[in-house]
PDB file of C-alpha atoms in Angstrom:
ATOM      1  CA  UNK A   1       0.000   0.000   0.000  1.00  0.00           C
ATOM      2  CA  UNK A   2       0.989   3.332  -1.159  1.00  0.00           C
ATOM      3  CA  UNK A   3       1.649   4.791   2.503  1.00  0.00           C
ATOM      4  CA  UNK A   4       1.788   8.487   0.748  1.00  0.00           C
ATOM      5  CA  UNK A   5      -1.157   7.996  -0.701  1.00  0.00           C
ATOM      6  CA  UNK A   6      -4.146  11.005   0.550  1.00  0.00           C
ATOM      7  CA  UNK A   7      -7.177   9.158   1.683  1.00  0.00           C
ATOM      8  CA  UNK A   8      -8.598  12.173   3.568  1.00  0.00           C
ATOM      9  CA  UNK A   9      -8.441  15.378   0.718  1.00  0.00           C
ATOM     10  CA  UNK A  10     -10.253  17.467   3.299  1.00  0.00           C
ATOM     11  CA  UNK A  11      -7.603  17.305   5.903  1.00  0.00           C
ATOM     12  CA  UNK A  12      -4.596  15.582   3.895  1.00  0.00           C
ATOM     13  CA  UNK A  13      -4.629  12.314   5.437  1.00  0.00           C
ATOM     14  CA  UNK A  14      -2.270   9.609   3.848  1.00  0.00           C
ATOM     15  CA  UNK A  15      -2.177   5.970   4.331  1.00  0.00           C
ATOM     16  CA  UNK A  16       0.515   6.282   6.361  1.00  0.00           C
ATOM     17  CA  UNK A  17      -0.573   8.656   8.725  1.00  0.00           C
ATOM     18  CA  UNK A  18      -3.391   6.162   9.821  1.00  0.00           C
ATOM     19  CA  UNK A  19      -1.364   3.512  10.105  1.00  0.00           C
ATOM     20  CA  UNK A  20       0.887   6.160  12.635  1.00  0.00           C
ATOM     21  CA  UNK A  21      -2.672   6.037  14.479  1.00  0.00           C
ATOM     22  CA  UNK A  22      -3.166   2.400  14.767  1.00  0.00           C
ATOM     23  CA  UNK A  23       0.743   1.836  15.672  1.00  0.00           C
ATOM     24  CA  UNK A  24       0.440   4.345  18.603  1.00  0.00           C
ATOM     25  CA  UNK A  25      -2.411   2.286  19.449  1.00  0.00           C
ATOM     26  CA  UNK A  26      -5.681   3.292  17.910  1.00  0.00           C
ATOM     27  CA  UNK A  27      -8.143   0.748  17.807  1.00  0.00           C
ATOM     28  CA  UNK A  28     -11.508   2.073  16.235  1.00  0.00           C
ATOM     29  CA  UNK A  29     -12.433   5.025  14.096  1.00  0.00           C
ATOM     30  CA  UNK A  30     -12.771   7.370  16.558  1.00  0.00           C
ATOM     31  CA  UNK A  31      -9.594   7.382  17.703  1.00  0.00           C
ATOM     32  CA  UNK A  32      -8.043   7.449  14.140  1.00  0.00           C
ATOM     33  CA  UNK A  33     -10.180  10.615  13.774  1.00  0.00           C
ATOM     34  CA  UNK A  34      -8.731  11.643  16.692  1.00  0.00           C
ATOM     35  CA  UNK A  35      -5.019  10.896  16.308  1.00  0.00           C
ATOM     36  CA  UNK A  36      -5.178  11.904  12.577  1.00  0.00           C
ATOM     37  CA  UNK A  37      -8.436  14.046  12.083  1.00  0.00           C
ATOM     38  CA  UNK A  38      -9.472  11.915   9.049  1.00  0.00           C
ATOM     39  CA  UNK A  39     -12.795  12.233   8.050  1.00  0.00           C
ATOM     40  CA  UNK A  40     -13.609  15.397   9.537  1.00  0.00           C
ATOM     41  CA  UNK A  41     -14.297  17.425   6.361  1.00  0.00           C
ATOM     42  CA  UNK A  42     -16.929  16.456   3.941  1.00  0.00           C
ATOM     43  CA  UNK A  43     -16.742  12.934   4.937  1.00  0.00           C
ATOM     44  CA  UNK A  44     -16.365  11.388   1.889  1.00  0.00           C
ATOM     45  CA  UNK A  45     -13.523   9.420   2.910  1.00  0.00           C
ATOM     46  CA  UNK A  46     -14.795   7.458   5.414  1.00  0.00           C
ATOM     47  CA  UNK A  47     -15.427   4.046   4.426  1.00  0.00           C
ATOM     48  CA  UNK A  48     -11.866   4.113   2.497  1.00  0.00           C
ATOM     49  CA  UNK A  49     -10.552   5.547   6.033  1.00  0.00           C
ATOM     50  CA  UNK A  50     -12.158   2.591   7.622  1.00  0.00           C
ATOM     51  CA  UNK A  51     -10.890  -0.132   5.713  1.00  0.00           C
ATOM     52  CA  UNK A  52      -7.426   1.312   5.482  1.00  0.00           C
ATOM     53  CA  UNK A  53      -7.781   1.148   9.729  1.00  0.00           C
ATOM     54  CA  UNK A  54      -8.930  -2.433   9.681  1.00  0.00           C
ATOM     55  CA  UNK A  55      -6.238  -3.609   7.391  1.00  0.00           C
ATOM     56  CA  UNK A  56      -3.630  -1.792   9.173  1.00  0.00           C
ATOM     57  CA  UNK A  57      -5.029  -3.229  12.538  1.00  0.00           C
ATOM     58  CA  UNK A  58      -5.443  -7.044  10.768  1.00  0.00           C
ATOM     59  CA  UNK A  59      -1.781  -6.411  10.329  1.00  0.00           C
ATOM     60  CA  UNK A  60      -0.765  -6.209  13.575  1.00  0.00           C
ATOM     61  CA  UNK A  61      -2.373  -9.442  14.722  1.00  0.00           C
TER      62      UNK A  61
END
């Protein structure tokens, strides 16, 4: 996966930047909004922003 790669236009979230969220320990959406303030704009983004979480989190287990 592209880590540079914007998934959140609105607030120029990259790949990479939620998998920085789940690393430090984010475990469900919220959080990753929190840590990374994806989805927070138009909201568009969100189900991409979602899966990109749950793969990142698969990954760790």
């Amino acid at each position: 996966m592209n880590l540079e790669k914007l998934v959140c236009h609105c607030r120029r979230v990259s790949n990479g930047d939620i998998k920085t969220a789940v690393e430090n320990g984010a475990r469900t959406f919220e959080e990753v909004q929190e840590a990374t303030n994806v989805a927070k704009g138009c909201k568009r983004c969100k189900e991409n922003a979602e899966r990109v979480m749950e793969e990142f989190i698969s990954e760790q287990a």
